[in-house]
Coordinates of C-alpha atoms and ligand atoms in Angstrom, one line a residue:
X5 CA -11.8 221.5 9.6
X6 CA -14.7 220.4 7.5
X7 CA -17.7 221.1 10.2
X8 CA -21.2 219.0 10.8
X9 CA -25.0 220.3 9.8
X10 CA -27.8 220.1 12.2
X11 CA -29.7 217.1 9.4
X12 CA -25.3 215.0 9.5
X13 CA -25.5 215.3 13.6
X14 CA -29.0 213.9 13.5
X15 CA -27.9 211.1 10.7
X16 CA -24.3 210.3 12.6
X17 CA -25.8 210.7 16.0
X18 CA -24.5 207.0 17.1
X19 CA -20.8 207.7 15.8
X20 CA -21.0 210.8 17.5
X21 CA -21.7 208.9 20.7
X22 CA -18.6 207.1 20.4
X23 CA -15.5 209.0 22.0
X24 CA -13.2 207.2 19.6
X25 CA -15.1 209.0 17.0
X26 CA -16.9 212.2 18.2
X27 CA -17.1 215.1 16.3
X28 CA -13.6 215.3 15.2
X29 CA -13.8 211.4 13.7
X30 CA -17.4 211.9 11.8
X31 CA -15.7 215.4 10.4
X32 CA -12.7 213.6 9.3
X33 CA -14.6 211.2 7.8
X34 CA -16.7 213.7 5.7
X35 CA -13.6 215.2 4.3
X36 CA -12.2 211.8 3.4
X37 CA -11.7 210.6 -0.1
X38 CA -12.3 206.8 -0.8
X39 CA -12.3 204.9 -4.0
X40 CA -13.6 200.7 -4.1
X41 CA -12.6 199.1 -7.3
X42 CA -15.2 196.7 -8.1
X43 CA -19.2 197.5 -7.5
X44 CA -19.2 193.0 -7.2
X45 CA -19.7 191.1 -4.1
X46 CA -17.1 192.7 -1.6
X47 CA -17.8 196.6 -2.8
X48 CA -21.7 196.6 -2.9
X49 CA -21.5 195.9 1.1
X50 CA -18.1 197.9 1.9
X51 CA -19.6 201.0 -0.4
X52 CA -23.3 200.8 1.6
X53 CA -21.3 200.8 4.9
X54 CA -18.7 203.6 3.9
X55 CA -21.5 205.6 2.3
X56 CA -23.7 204.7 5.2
X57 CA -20.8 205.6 7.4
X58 CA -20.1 209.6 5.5
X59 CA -17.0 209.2 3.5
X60 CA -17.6 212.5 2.2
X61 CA -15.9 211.6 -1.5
X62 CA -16.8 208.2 -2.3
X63 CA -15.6 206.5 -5.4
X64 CA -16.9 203.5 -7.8
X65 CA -15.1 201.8 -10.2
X66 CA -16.4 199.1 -12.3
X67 CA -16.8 198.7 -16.2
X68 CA -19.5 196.0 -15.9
X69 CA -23.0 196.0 -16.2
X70 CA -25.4 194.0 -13.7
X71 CA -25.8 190.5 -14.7
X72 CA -28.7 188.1 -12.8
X73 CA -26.1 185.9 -11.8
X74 CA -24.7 189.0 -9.6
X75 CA -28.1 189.4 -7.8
X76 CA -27.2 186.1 -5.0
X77 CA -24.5 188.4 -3.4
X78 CA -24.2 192.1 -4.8
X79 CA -26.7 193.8 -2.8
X80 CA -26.5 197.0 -4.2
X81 CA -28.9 195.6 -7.2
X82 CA -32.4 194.5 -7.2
X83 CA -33.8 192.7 -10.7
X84 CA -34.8 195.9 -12.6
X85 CA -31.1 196.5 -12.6
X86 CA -30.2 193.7 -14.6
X87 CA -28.2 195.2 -17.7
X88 CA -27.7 198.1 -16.2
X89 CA -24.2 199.8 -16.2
X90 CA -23.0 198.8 -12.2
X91 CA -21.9 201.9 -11.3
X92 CA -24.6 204.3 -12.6
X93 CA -27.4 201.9 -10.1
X94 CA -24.9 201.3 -7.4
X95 CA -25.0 205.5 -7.4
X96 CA -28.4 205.8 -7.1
X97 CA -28.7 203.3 -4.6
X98 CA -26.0 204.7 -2.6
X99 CA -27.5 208.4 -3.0
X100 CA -30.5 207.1 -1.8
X101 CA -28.7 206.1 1.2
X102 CA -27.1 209.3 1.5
X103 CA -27.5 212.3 -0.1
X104 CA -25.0 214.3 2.3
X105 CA -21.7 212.3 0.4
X106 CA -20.4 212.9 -3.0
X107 CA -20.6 210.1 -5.6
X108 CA -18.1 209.8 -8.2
X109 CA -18.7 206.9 -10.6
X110 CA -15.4 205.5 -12.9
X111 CA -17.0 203.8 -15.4
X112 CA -13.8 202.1 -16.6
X113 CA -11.2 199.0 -16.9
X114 CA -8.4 199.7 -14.1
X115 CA -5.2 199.6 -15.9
X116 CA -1.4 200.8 -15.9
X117 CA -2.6 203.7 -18.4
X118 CA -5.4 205.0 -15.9
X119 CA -4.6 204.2 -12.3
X120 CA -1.9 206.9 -12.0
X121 CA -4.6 210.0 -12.8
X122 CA -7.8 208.2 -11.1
X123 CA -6.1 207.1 -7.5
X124 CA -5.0 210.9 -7.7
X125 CA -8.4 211.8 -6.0
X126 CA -8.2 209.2 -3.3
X127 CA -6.0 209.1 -0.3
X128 CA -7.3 205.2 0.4
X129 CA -8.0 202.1 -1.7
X130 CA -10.8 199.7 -1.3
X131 CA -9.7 196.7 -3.5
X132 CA -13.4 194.3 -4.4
X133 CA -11.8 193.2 -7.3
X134 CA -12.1 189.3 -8.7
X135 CA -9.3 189.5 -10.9
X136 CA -5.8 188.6 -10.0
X137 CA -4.2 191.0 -12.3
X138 CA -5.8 194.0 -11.1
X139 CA -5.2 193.2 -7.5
X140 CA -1.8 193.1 -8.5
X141 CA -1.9 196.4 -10.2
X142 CA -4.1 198.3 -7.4
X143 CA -1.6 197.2 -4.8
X144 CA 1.4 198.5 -6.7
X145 CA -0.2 201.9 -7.5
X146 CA -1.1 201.9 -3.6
X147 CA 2.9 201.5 -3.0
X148 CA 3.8 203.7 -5.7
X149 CA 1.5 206.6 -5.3
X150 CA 1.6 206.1 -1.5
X151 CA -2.3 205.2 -0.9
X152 CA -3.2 203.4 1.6
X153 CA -4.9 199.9 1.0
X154 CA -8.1 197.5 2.1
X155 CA -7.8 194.3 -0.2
X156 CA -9.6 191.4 0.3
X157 CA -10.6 188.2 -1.7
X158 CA -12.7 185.1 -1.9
X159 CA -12.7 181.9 -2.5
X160 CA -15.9 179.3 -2.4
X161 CA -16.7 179.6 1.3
X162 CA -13.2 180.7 2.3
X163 CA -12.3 184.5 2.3
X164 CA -9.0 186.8 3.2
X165 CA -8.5 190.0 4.1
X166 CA -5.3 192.6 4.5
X167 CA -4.6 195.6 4.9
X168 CA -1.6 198.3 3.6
X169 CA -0.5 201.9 4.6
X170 CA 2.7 203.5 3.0
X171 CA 5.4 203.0 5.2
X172 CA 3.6 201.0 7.4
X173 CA 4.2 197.0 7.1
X174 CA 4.3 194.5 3.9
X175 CA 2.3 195.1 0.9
X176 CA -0.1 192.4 -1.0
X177 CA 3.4 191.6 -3.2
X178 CA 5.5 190.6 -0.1
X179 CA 3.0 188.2 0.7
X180 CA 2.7 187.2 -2.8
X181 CA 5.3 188.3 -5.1
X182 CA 4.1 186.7 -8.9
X183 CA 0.7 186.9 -10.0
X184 CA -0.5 183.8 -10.8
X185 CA -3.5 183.9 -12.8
X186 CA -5.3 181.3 -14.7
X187 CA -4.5 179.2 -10.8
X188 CA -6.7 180.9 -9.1
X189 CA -10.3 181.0 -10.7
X190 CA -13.2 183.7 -9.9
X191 CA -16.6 183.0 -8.8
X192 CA -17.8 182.7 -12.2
X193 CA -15.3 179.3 -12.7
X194 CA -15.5 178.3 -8.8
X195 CA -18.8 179.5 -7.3
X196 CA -19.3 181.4 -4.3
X197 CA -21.5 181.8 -1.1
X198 CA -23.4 184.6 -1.7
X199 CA -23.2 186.0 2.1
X200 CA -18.9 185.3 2.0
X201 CA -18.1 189.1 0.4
X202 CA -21.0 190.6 3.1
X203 CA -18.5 189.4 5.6
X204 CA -15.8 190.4 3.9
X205 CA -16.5 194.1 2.2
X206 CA -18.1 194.5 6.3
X207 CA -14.3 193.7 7.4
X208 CA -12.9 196.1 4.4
X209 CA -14.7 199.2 5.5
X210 CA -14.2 198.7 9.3
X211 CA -10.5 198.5 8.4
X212 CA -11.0 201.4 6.2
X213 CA -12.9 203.7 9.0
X214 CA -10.2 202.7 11.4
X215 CA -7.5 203.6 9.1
X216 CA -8.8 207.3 8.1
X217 CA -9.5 207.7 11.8
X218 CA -5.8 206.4 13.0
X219 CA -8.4 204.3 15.8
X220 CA -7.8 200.7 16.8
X221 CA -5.1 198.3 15.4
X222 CA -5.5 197.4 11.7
X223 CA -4.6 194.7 9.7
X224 CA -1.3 196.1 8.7
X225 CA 1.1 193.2 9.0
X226 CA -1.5 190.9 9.1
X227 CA -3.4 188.3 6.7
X228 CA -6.9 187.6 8.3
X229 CA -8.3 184.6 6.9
X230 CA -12.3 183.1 7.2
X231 CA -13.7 180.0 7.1
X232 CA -17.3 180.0 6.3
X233 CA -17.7 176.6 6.6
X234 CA -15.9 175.5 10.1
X235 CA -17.1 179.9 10.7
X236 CA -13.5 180.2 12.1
X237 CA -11.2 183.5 11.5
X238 CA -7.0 182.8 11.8
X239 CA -4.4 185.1 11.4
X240 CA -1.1 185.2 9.8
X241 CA 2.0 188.0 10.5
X242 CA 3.6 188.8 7.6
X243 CA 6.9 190.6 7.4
X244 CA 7.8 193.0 4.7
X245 CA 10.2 191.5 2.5
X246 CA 13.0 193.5 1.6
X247 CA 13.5 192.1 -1.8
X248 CA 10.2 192.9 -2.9
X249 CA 9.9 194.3 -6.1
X250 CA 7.4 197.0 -5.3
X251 CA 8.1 197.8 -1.3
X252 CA 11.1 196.3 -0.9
X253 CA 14.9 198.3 -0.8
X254 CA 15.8 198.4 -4.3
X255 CA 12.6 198.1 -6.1
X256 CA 12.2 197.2 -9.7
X257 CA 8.3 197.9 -10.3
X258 CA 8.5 201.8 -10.4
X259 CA 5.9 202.8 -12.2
X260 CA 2.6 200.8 -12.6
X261 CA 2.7 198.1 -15.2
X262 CA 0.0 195.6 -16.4
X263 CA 1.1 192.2 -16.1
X264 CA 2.2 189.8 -18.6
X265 CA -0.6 188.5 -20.6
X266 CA -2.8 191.3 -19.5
X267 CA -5.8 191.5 -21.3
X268 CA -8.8 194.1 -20.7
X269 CA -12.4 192.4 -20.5
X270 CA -13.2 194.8 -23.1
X271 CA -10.4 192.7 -25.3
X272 CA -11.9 189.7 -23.9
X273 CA -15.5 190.2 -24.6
X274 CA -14.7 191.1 -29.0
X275 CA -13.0 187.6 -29.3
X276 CA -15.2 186.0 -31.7
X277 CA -16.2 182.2 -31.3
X278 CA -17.1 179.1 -32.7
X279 CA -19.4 176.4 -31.8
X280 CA -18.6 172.8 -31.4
X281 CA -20.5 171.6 -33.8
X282 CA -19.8 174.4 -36.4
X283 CA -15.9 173.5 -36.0
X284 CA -16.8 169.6 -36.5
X285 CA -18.2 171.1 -40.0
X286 CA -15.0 172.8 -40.6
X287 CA -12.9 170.3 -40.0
X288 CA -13.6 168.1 -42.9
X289 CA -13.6 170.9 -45.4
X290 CA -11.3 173.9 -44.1
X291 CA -7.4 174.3 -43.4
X292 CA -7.2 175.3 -39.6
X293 CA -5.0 175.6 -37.4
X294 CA -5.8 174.0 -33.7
X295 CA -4.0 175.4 -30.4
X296 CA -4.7 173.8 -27.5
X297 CA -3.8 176.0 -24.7
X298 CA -4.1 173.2 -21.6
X299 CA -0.9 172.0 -19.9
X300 CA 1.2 169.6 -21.2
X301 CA -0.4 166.7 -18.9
X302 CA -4.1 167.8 -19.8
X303 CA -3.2 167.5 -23.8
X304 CA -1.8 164.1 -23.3
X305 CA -5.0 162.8 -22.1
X306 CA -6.8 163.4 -24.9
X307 CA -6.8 166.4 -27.8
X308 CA -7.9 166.8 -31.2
X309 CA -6.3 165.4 -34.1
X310 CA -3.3 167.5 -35.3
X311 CA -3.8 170.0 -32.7
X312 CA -0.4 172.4 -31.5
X313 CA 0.0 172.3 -28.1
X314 CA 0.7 175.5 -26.9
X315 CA -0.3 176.1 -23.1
X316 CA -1.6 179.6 -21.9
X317 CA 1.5 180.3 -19.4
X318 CA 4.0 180.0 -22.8
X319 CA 2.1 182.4 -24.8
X320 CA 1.8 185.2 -21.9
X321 CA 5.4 184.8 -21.2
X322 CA 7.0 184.3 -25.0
X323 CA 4.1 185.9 -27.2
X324 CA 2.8 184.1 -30.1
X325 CA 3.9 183.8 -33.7
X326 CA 1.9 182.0 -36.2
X327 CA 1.5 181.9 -39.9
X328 CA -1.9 184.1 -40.7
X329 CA -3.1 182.5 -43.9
X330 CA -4.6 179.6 -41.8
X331 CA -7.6 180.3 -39.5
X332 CA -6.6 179.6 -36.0
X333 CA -8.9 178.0 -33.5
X334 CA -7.9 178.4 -29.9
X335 CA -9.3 176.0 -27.2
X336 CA -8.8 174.7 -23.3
X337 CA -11.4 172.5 -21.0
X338 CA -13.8 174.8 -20.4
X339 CA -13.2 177.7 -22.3
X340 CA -11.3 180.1 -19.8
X341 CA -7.6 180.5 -20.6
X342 CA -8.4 180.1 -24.9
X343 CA -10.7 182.9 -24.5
X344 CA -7.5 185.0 -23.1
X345 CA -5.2 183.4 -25.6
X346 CA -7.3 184.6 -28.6
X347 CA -7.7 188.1 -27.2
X348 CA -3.5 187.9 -26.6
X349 CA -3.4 186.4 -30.6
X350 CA -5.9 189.0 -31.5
X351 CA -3.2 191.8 -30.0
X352 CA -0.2 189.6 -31.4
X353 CA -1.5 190.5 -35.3
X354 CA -3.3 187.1 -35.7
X355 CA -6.2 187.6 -38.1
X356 CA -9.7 187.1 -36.5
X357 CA -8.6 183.8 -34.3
X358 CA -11.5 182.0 -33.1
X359 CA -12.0 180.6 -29.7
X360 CA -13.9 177.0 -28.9
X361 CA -17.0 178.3 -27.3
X362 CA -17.4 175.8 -23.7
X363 CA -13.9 174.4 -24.7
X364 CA -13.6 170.4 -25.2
X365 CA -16.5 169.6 -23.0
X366 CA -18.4 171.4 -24.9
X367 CA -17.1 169.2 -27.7
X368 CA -17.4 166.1 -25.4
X369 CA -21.1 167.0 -24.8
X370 CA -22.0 167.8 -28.7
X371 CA -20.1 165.8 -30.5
X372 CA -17.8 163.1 -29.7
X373 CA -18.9 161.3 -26.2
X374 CA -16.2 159.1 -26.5
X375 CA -13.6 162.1 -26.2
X376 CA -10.9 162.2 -23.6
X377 CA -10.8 165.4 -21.0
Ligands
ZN405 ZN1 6.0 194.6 -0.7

């Protein structure tokens, strides 16, 4: 068993104090391997505790670089971090912290080609991540390479939290079986209270302490949910469905998969865009092709002239086929789901498709105040 120095008895001295921990508990916890995917509101406070805490092998995965609007709620950066790569500051924050733990920082996308080698390392999962797919894909590499799980999300002022161990209870799929993406919108699209993930990464590495140390009763079964507003918690039980496709009896996700319509923010980020008023130019003088990637019932309330209605759902599910001589503009409201669909044309062979930058309000507000959206 991994033993304690004199400087880790002195640093742990108030876990030590703690028969449920002891000795045994703080050593277990040294030789633990952890990873949290996502250095963004739920992993800077769930990685400060954990680290805080002496998870001996602590991971970080995140392939984005500190942003000023991260600064209300990811307090592992200060200002002189802005641009900075997150995981290379959220080390030396976290070293800072404690220099007794090792650091390990993944400075990558999370995807079906990766997970498999990187969860390797780690016996436990600590899911921060904003996106819908990859929550997906964590918690079927969790089931798959029999890890155990910490997930939690937010939502405006409302937040949820769940845990998963192999053979123990349901898994995030039973709950939820389809990925719905594009429904449910981040904190960029929604907003967020800055102090919601505090709460919530503080919940994901109790649950994660508790579960290294077998201590307690964790949230295995369980869908904890919190109210920041009304500051209420509730609890659901959830049973472990036996069709599920991941956990269930005759499983048909075996191997890690990306999702339909997956597409990395690196893909995301090269789509190339035009303004509002540079496609009013264009429009008089060039042969384009529109796509209008709304729902049905958002199109009929007002689009473009001779634009293709095509919405985001049908083009993740069927692919896209287009003639390539024209240049294709993409667009949606705001500039969300066209900014996926052009990275998804991009991969389907379209030449250079170009995606309305701030969607149709951004046309409403620059060119034609009398348009419908
Ligand atoms: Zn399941």
């Amino acid at each position: 068993m991994t033993t304690l120095g004199p400087a880790e008895r002195r640093r742990y001295s108030r876990h030590l104090a703690l028969p449920e921990i002891g000795i045994e508990g703080q050593s277990r916890l040294k030789g633990a391997r952890v990873l949290v995917v996502g250095a963004g509101g739920l992993g800077c406070p769930a990685a400060l505790y954990l680290a805080a805490a002496g998870v001996g092998t602590l991971g970080l995965l995140d392939c984005d670089s500190v942003d000023e609007s991260n600064l209300q709620r990811q307090i592992l950066f200060g200002s002189q971090d802005v641009g900075a790569p997150k995981v290379d500051r959220a080390r030396e924050r976290l070293r800072q912290l404690n220099p007794e733990i090792r650091l390990v920082a993944h400075a990558v996308e999370l995807c079906a080609a990766n997970v498999g080698e990187i969860f390797s390392s780690y016996e436990l999962i600590v899911d921060g991540s904003d996106r819908v797919a990859t929550r997906y894909l964590v918690n079927d590499a969790c089931v798959i390479y029999r890890k155990s799980l910490v997930s939690a999300a937010i939502y405006r002022f409302e937040g949820q939290a769940m845990s998963y161990a192999p053979d123990r209870g349901p898994c995030y799929r039973c709950l939820f079986p389809q990925p719905s993406e594009g429904v449910v919108p981040n904190c960029e699209q929604a907003g967020v209270l800055g102090v919601l993930p505090g709460v919530l990464g503080a919940i994901q590495a109790t649950e994660t302490i508790k579960l290294l140390l077998g201590i307690g009763d964790p949230l295995l079964g369980r869908l904890l949910t919190y109210d920041a507003l009304s500051l209420s918690f509730h609890e659901f039980r959830i049973a472990r469905r036996a069709d599920c496709a991941v956990c269930g009896e005759h499983p048909s996700i075996t191997r890690p998969q990306d999702p339909l319509g997956f597409c990395t923010v690196e893909e995301q980020r090269r789509v190339r865009r035009i303004s509002a008023p540079e496609l009013a130019e264009q429009l008089d003088r060039a042969v384009l092709t529109l796509i209008d990637v709304r729902e049905p019932a958002e199109f009929a309330y007002g689009h473009l002239p001779g634009a293709i209605n095509l919405p985001l759902a049908q083009i993740e599910q069927q692919g896209l086929t287009l003639p390539h001589e024209a240049t294709t503009i993409f667009m949606c409201r705001s500039g969300v789901r066209s900014l996926k669909a052009c990275a998804l044309a991009r991969r389907a062979g379209v030449r250079e498709p170009l995606q309305l930058e701030g969607g149709l309000l951004a046309w409403k507000a620059m060119v034609e105040p009398s348009f419908h959206v």
